[in-house]
Amino acid sequence: MAKLENDTLIRALLRQPTRYTPVWLMRQAGRYLPEYNATRARAGDFLALCKTPAAATEVTLQPLERFPLDAAILFSDILTIPDAMGLGLSFVEGEGPRFARPVRDEAAIARLAPPRPEAELRYVVDAVREIRRALASRVPLIGFAGSPFTLACYMIEGGASADFALVKKMLYQRPDLLHRVLDVNARAVADYLNAQIEAGAQAVMLFDTWGGTLAHAAYVEFSLAYIRRVIASLAREAGGERVPSIVFTKGGGPWLEQIATSGCDAIGVDWTVSLGAARARVGGRVALQGNLDPLVLLTDPDTVQREAERTLADFGDATGHVFNLGHGIVPSTPPGNVKALVQAVHAASRRDH
Ligand code: CP3
């Protein structure tokens, strides 16, 4: 495999010196881009887009054609795993994901088994291979999966939830059942990420979107313990290159020190934490990724530039920062503001003049 032309992301994740701060954005391929909406319409719907490697490749590359981003992220979804377990995923317009067969009782939980990446999830592995070919070593490709706990939230609730009442009831009343779901999920996520790494993913990220809704002790026992297990099972390198891992717990500010001991190379943080304070807390153990409020992108280029510079200054002059948002781009974002953001991050962080 050819050497990366731009390895700034990998170097920053490993806390090596870089000429500038690399930037990529969660949901950088998505509904704020008219070309994404056109490809999705041609594919039929969002799930068809995910399940067609050529279409997934096309949308993965769309943001890179507009902006000089320092990484591509696999176009897919975290819910491919429970879908492959047979739960029957669909996306309801304006409502989000829904499972036809959520797991709510002991019998359904006993039947759960990790899907085989090369069989039920073959379309994802194929997409990774096709994206790597299309990228031609320009920038690294990030693979990803949901955390075992965040997947369990959707599997048990059957979709989005305001309070995760079913999951939390199970957590407090039948922790044995939730642990069984999390055990299956941890094996499934590790197999899935290792298949992505083998197919060409050059860094991997765990999205723990709902871990931050847990009580302190529950986060450590039901989310972080399984993240730790996944990371311990991951291939550390591929083709002689290190494959860094990123853990993003939204609302994970209270646990940064504990997350830093999970074996990950970098922690993704949302906008509620100060990057400077976070850096002091995790010391030199891990890199940090974040953390601009995605709503800043609804303003104007000057405001975007000011807030990007504030975020860079908050992290300070040190290695180990990957610029990102604190959560995904919202669909009403003007693409011109994304361009202003990428330019501002690169210009304000240059260290070679
Ligand atoms: O970041 C990227 O560009 C890569 C692609 C990606 C998507 N989803 C595409 C997507 C990634 C990394 C995800 C992760 C994901 N999916 C998470 C974790 C990150 C987060 O946002 O908290 C979660 C919780 C999901 C589950 C999911 N997928 C929900 C709740 C929804 C509906 C909400 C929404 O934003 O519409 C989705 C749909 C989804 N996943 C879209 C995209 C581009 C929009 C679907 C569409 O085009 O209609």
Coordinates of C-alpha atoms and ligand atoms in Angstrom, one line a residue:
M1 CA 0.0 0.0 0.0
A2 CA 1.4 3.4 -0.9
K3 CA 2.4 5.9 1.8
L4 CA -0.1 8.5 2.8
E5 CA 0.4 11.9 1.1
N6 CA -1.2 13.6 4.1
D7 CA -0.6 11.7 7.4
T8 CA -1.3 14.8 9.6
L9 CA -4.3 13.1 11.2
I10 CA -2.4 9.9 12.2
R11 CA 0.5 11.9 13.5
A12 CA -1.7 14.1 15.6
L13 CA -3.6 11.1 17.0
L14 CA -0.2 9.6 18.0
R15 CA 0.8 13.0 19.5
Q16 CA 3.7 13.4 17.0
P17 CA 4.6 16.9 15.7
T18 CA 2.6 18.2 12.7
R19 CA 3.0 21.3 10.6
Y20 CA -0.6 22.4 11.3
T21 CA -3.6 21.1 13.2
P22 CA -5.5 18.5 11.2
V23 CA -9.3 18.9 10.8
W24 CA -12.2 16.6 9.9
L25 CA -15.8 16.9 10.9
M26 CA -18.3 14.4 12.3
R27 CA -21.1 14.0 9.6
Q28 CA -18.9 15.8 7.1
A29 CA -20.8 13.8 4.4
G30 CA -24.5 14.5 4.9
R31 CA -27.7 16.5 4.3
Y32 CA -26.0 19.9 4.3
L33 CA -24.4 19.0 1.0
P34 CA -26.8 19.2 -2.0
E35 CA -24.7 16.6 -3.9
Y36 CA -25.3 14.2 -0.9
N37 CA -29.0 14.7 -1.2
A38 CA -28.8 14.0 -4.9
T39 CA -26.9 10.7 -4.4
R40 CA -29.2 9.6 -1.6
A41 CA -32.3 10.3 -3.9
R42 CA -30.7 8.1 -6.6
A43 CA -29.9 5.3 -4.1
G44 CA -33.5 5.4 -2.8
D45 CA -33.0 6.1 0.8
F46 CA -30.3 6.4 3.5
L47 CA -30.0 2.7 4.2
A48 CA -29.7 1.8 0.5
L49 CA -26.9 4.4 0.4
C50 CA -25.1 2.6 3.2
K51 CA -25.7 -0.8 1.7
T52 CA -24.4 0.1 -1.8
P53 CA -20.6 0.3 -1.7
A54 CA -20.3 2.5 -4.9
A55 CA -22.8 5.0 -3.5
A56 CA -21.2 5.0 0.0
T57 CA -17.8 5.6 -1.7
E58 CA -19.2 8.5 -3.7
V59 CA -20.7 10.3 -0.7
T60 CA -17.6 9.7 1.5
L61 CA -15.5 11.6 -1.1
Q62 CA -17.9 14.5 -1.6
P63 CA -16.8 16.7 1.3
L64 CA -13.1 16.1 0.3
E65 CA -13.8 17.5 -3.2
R66 CA -15.1 20.7 -1.7
F67 CA -12.8 21.2 1.3
P68 CA -9.2 20.4 2.1
L69 CA -10.1 18.1 5.0
D70 CA -7.4 15.9 6.6
A71 CA -9.3 12.7 6.7
A72 CA -12.2 10.8 5.2
I73 CA -14.7 8.9 7.4
L74 CA -16.4 5.8 6.1
F75 CA -20.0 6.6 5.1
S76 CA -22.2 4.2 7.1
D77 CA -24.1 4.1 10.4
I78 CA -23.5 2.7 13.9
L79 CA -26.8 0.8 13.6
T80 CA -25.5 -1.6 10.9
I81 CA -24.5 -4.1 13.7
P82 CA -28.0 -4.5 15.3
D83 CA -29.5 -4.5 11.8
A84 CA -27.2 -7.4 10.9
M85 CA -28.3 -9.1 14.2
G86 CA -31.8 -9.3 12.7
L87 CA -33.5 -6.4 14.5
G88 CA -35.0 -4.9 11.4
L89 CA -33.6 -1.4 11.0
S90 CA -35.5 1.4 9.2
F91 CA -35.2 5.2 9.2
V92 CA -38.5 7.1 9.5
E93 CA -38.2 10.5 7.8
G94 CA -38.0 13.2 10.4
E95 CA -38.0 10.7 13.3
G96 CA -34.7 8.8 13.0
P97 CA -34.0 5.1 13.4
R98 CA -36.5 2.4 14.3
F99 CA -36.1 -1.3 15.0
A100 CA -39.0 -3.7 14.1
R101 CA -37.8 -6.2 16.6
P102 CA -36.2 -4.5 19.7
V103 CA -34.7 -6.8 22.4
R104 CA -36.8 -6.4 25.5
D105 CA -37.0 -9.8 27.2
E106 CA -34.7 -12.6 28.3
A107 CA -35.6 -14.8 25.3
A108 CA -34.7 -12.1 22.8
I109 CA -31.5 -11.3 24.6
A110 CA -30.5 -15.0 24.8
R111 CA -30.9 -15.3 21.0
L112 CA -28.5 -12.4 20.3
A113 CA -25.2 -13.3 18.5
P114 CA -22.4 -11.2 17.0
P115 CA -22.9 -10.9 13.2
R116 CA -20.0 -12.1 10.9
P117 CA -18.4 -9.0 9.3
E118 CA -17.6 -10.9 6.0
A119 CA -21.2 -12.1 5.7
E120 CA -24.0 -10.0 7.1
L121 CA -21.8 -6.8 7.1
R122 CA -20.0 -7.6 3.9
Y123 CA -21.3 -4.3 2.3
V124 CA -19.4 -2.3 4.9
V125 CA -16.2 -4.2 4.4
D126 CA -16.5 -3.8 0.6
A127 CA -17.2 -0.1 1.0
V128 CA -14.0 0.3 3.1
R129 CA -12.0 -1.4 0.3
E130 CA -13.6 0.7 -2.4
I131 CA -13.1 4.0 -0.5
R132 CA -9.4 3.2 0.1
R133 CA -9.0 2.6 -3.7
A134 CA -10.8 5.9 -4.5
L135 CA -8.8 7.9 -2.0
A136 CA -5.5 6.8 -3.5
S137 CA -3.6 7.5 -0.3
R138 CA -4.5 11.2 -0.3
V139 CA -5.7 11.3 3.3
P140 CA -6.4 8.5 5.9
L141 CA -9.7 6.7 6.1
I142 CA -11.4 6.6 9.5
G143 CA -13.5 3.5 10.3
F144 CA -16.0 3.5 13.1
A145 CA -18.6 1.7 15.2
G146 CA -21.0 2.5 18.0
S147 CA -20.0 1.7 21.6
P148 CA -21.5 -1.4 23.0
F149 CA -23.7 0.7 25.4
T150 CA -24.9 3.1 22.7
L151 CA -25.9 0.2 20.5
A152 CA -27.7 -1.4 23.4
C153 CA -29.7 1.8 23.9
Y154 CA -31.1 1.6 20.4
M155 CA -31.6 -2.2 20.5
I156 CA -33.6 -2.0 23.7
E157 CA -35.5 1.2 23.2
G158 CA -36.2 0.3 19.6
G159 CA -35.3 3.8 18.4
A160 CA -34.5 7.3 19.7
S161 CA -35.5 8.0 23.3
A162 CA -35.9 11.1 25.5
D163 CA -35.0 9.4 28.7
F164 CA -33.8 5.8 28.0
A165 CA -36.3 4.5 30.5
L166 CA -36.3 0.9 29.3
V167 CA -32.5 0.7 29.3
K168 CA -32.2 2.3 32.7
K169 CA -34.8 0.1 34.2
M170 CA -33.0 -3.0 32.9
L171 CA -29.6 -1.5 34.1
Y172 CA -30.9 -1.1 37.7
Q173 CA -33.3 -4.2 37.9
R174 CA -31.7 -6.8 35.7
P175 CA -28.0 -5.8 35.3
D176 CA -27.3 -9.4 34.3
L177 CA -29.5 -9.0 31.2
L178 CA -27.9 -5.7 30.1
H179 CA -24.4 -7.2 30.7
R180 CA -25.3 -10.1 28.4
V181 CA -26.3 -7.6 25.6
L182 CA -23.1 -5.6 26.2
D183 CA -21.0 -8.7 26.0
V184 CA -22.4 -9.7 22.7
N185 CA -22.1 -6.1 21.4
A186 CA -18.5 -5.8 22.5
R187 CA -17.6 -8.9 20.6
A188 CA -19.6 -7.7 17.6
V189 CA -17.9 -4.3 17.6
A190 CA -14.4 -5.7 18.0
D191 CA -14.9 -8.1 15.1
Y192 CA -16.5 -5.4 12.9
L193 CA -13.7 -2.8 13.6
N194 CA -11.0 -5.5 13.0
A195 CA -12.6 -6.3 9.6
Q196 CA -12.6 -2.6 8.8
I197 CA -8.9 -2.3 9.7
E198 CA -8.1 -5.4 7.6
A199 CA -10.0 -3.9 4.7
G200 CA -8.1 -0.6 5.0
A201 CA -9.4 1.7 7.8
Q202 CA -6.3 3.6 9.0
A203 CA -7.8 4.9 12.3
V204 CA -11.0 3.8 14.1
M205 CA -13.5 5.7 16.3
L206 CA -16.0 4.5 18.8
F207 CA -19.1 6.7 19.0
D208 CA -20.6 6.5 22.6
T209 CA -23.4 9.0 22.0
W210 CA -25.4 8.0 25.0
G211 CA -22.8 7.0 27.7
G212 CA -23.0 10.6 29.0
T213 CA -26.6 10.0 30.1
L214 CA -25.5 7.5 32.8
A215 CA -24.9 8.0 36.5
H216 CA -21.2 8.1 37.4
A217 CA -20.8 4.5 38.6
A218 CA -23.1 3.2 35.8
Y219 CA -20.9 4.8 33.1
V220 CA -17.8 3.1 34.4
E221 CA -19.5 -0.3 34.7
F222 CA -21.9 -0.4 31.6
S223 CA -20.1 1.8 29.1
L224 CA -16.4 2.3 29.7
A225 CA -15.7 -1.3 30.8
Y226 CA -17.0 -2.5 27.4
I227 CA -15.1 0.2 25.4
R228 CA -12.0 -0.9 27.2
R229 CA -12.7 -4.5 26.2
V230 CA -13.2 -3.5 22.5
I231 CA -10.0 -1.6 22.4
A232 CA -8.0 -4.5 24.0
S233 CA -9.3 -6.7 21.1
L234 CA -8.3 -4.3 18.3
A235 CA -5.5 -4.9 15.8
R236 CA -2.8 -2.3 16.8
E237 CA -1.4 -2.0 13.3
A238 CA -2.0 -2.9 9.7
G239 CA 0.6 -3.1 7.0
G240 CA 3.3 -2.0 9.5
E241 CA 1.4 1.3 10.4
R242 CA -0.2 2.0 13.7
V243 CA -4.0 2.2 13.6
P244 CA -4.9 4.8 16.3
S245 CA -8.3 4.6 18.1
I246 CA -10.5 7.4 19.2
V247 CA -13.2 7.2 21.9
F248 CA -16.0 9.8 21.9
T249 CA -18.4 9.8 24.7
K250 CA -20.8 12.7 24.2
G251 CA -21.1 14.3 27.6
G252 CA -18.1 12.4 28.7
G253 CA -16.4 15.4 30.4
P254 CA -16.7 14.0 33.9
W255 CA -14.7 10.8 33.0
L256 CA -11.8 12.0 30.9
E257 CA -9.1 10.6 33.3
Q258 CA -10.8 7.2 33.2
I259 CA -11.3 7.2 29.4
A260 CA -7.6 8.0 29.1
T261 CA -6.8 4.7 30.7
S262 CA -9.0 2.7 28.3
G263 CA -6.2 2.0 25.9
C264 CA -7.4 4.6 23.3
D265 CA -5.0 6.9 21.5
A266 CA -7.3 9.9 21.5
I267 CA -10.5 11.1 23.3
G268 CA -13.2 13.0 21.4
V269 CA -14.7 15.8 23.5
D270 CA -17.9 17.8 23.1
W271 CA -18.1 21.6 23.5
T272 CA -19.0 21.6 27.2
V273 CA -15.3 20.9 28.1
S274 CA -12.4 23.3 27.8
L275 CA -9.7 21.7 25.7
G276 CA -7.0 23.3 27.8
A277 CA -8.5 22.0 31.0
A278 CA -9.0 18.6 29.4
R279 CA -5.4 18.5 28.3
A280 CA -4.2 19.3 31.8
R281 CA -6.4 16.4 33.1
V282 CA -5.3 13.7 30.7
G283 CA -1.7 14.9 30.6
G284 CA 0.4 13.4 27.8
R285 CA -1.4 10.1 27.8
V286 CA -3.8 10.7 24.9
A287 CA -4.5 13.1 22.1
L288 CA -7.8 15.2 22.1
Q289 CA -10.3 15.6 19.3
G290 CA -12.8 18.4 19.2
N291 CA -14.7 20.5 20.1
L292 CA -16.4 23.4 18.3
D293 CA -20.1 23.7 19.0
P294 CA -21.7 22.6 15.6
L295 CA -24.2 25.4 15.9
V296 CA -21.4 27.9 15.3
L297 CA -21.5 26.7 11.7
L298 CA -25.0 28.3 11.4
T299 CA -23.5 31.8 11.8
D300 CA -21.1 33.5 9.3
P301 CA -17.5 33.1 8.1
D302 CA -16.1 35.7 10.4
T303 CA -17.8 34.3 13.5
V304 CA -16.7 30.8 12.4
Q305 CA -13.1 32.0 12.1
R306 CA -13.1 33.7 15.5
E307 CA -14.6 30.6 17.3
A308 CA -12.2 28.2 15.5
E309 CA -9.2 30.4 16.6
R310 CA -10.6 30.4 20.2
T311 CA -10.8 26.6 20.1
L312 CA -7.2 26.3 18.9
A313 CA -6.0 28.7 21.5
D314 CA -7.9 26.9 24.2
F315 CA -5.9 23.7 23.4
G316 CA -2.7 25.7 23.2
D317 CA 0.6 25.2 21.5
A318 CA 1.2 21.4 21.9
T319 CA 1.0 18.2 19.9
G320 CA -2.0 15.9 20.0
H321 CA -4.9 18.0 18.8
V322 CA -7.3 17.0 16.0
F323 CA -9.8 19.7 15.3
N324 CA -13.4 18.6 15.0
L325 CA -16.9 19.6 16.1
G326 CA -18.2 18.5 19.5
H327 CA -21.0 16.5 17.6
G328 CA -22.2 16.1 14.0
I329 CA -22.8 18.9 11.5
V330 CA -26.5 19.9 11.5
P331 CA -28.4 19.7 8.1
S332 CA -29.1 23.4 7.9
T333 CA -25.3 24.3 7.9
P334 CA -24.3 26.5 4.9
P335 CA -21.4 24.7 3.1
G336 CA -19.5 28.0 2.8
N337 CA -19.1 28.1 6.6
V338 CA -17.5 24.7 6.6
K339 CA -15.0 26.0 4.0
A340 CA -14.3 29.0 6.3
L341 CA -13.8 26.6 9.2
V342 CA -11.3 24.3 7.5
Q343 CA -9.4 27.4 6.1
A344 CA -9.3 29.1 9.5
V345 CA -8.0 25.9 11.3
H346 CA -5.3 25.4 8.8
A347 CA -4.2 29.1 8.6
A348 CA -4.3 29.8 12.4
S349 CA -2.4 26.6 13.3
R350 CA 0.5 26.6 10.8
R351 CA 3.8 26.1 12.6
D352 CA 6.1 26.2 9.5
H353 CA 6.5 29.9 9.1
Ligands
CP3_1 O1 -19.6 11.3 10.2 C1 -19.8 10.9 9.0 O2 -19.9 11.7 8.0 C2 -19.9 9.4 8.7 C3 -21.2 8.8 8.7 C4 -22.0 8.6 10.0 C5 -23.4 8.6 10.0 N1 -23.9 8.3 11.2 C6 -24.3 8.9 8.8 C7 -25.7 9.3 9.0 C8 -21.6 8.3 11.3 C9 -20.2 8.2 11.9 C10 -22.8 8.1 12.0 C11 -22.8 7.6 13.4 C12 -24.1 7.6 14.1 N2 -25.3 7.1 13.7 C13 -24.2 7.9 15.5 C14 -23.1 8.4 16.4 C15 -22.8 9.8 16.2 C16 -23.9 10.7 16.7 O3 -24.5 11.4 15.8 O4 -24.2 10.8 17.9 C17 -25.6 7.7 15.9 C18 -26.2 7.9 17.2 C19 -26.2 7.2 14.7 C20 -27.7 6.7 14.6 C21 -28.4 7.6 13.7 N3 -28.2 7.6 12.3 C22 -29.4 8.5 14.0 C23 -29.9 8.8 15.4 C24 -29.8 9.1 12.8 C25 -31.0 10.0 12.6 C26 -30.7 11.4 13.1 C27 -30.2 12.2 11.9 O5 -29.2 12.8 12.0 O6 -31.0 12.2 10.9 C28 -29.0 8.5 11.7 C29 -29.1 8.9 10.3 C30 -27.8 9.3 9.6 N4 -26.6 8.7 9.8 C31 -27.7 10.3 8.6 C32 -26.4 10.3 8.2 C33 -25.7 11.1 7.1 C34 -28.8 11.1 8.1 C35 -29.7 10.2 7.2 C36 -30.3 10.8 6.0 O7 -29.5 11.1 5.1 O8 -31.5 11.0 6.0

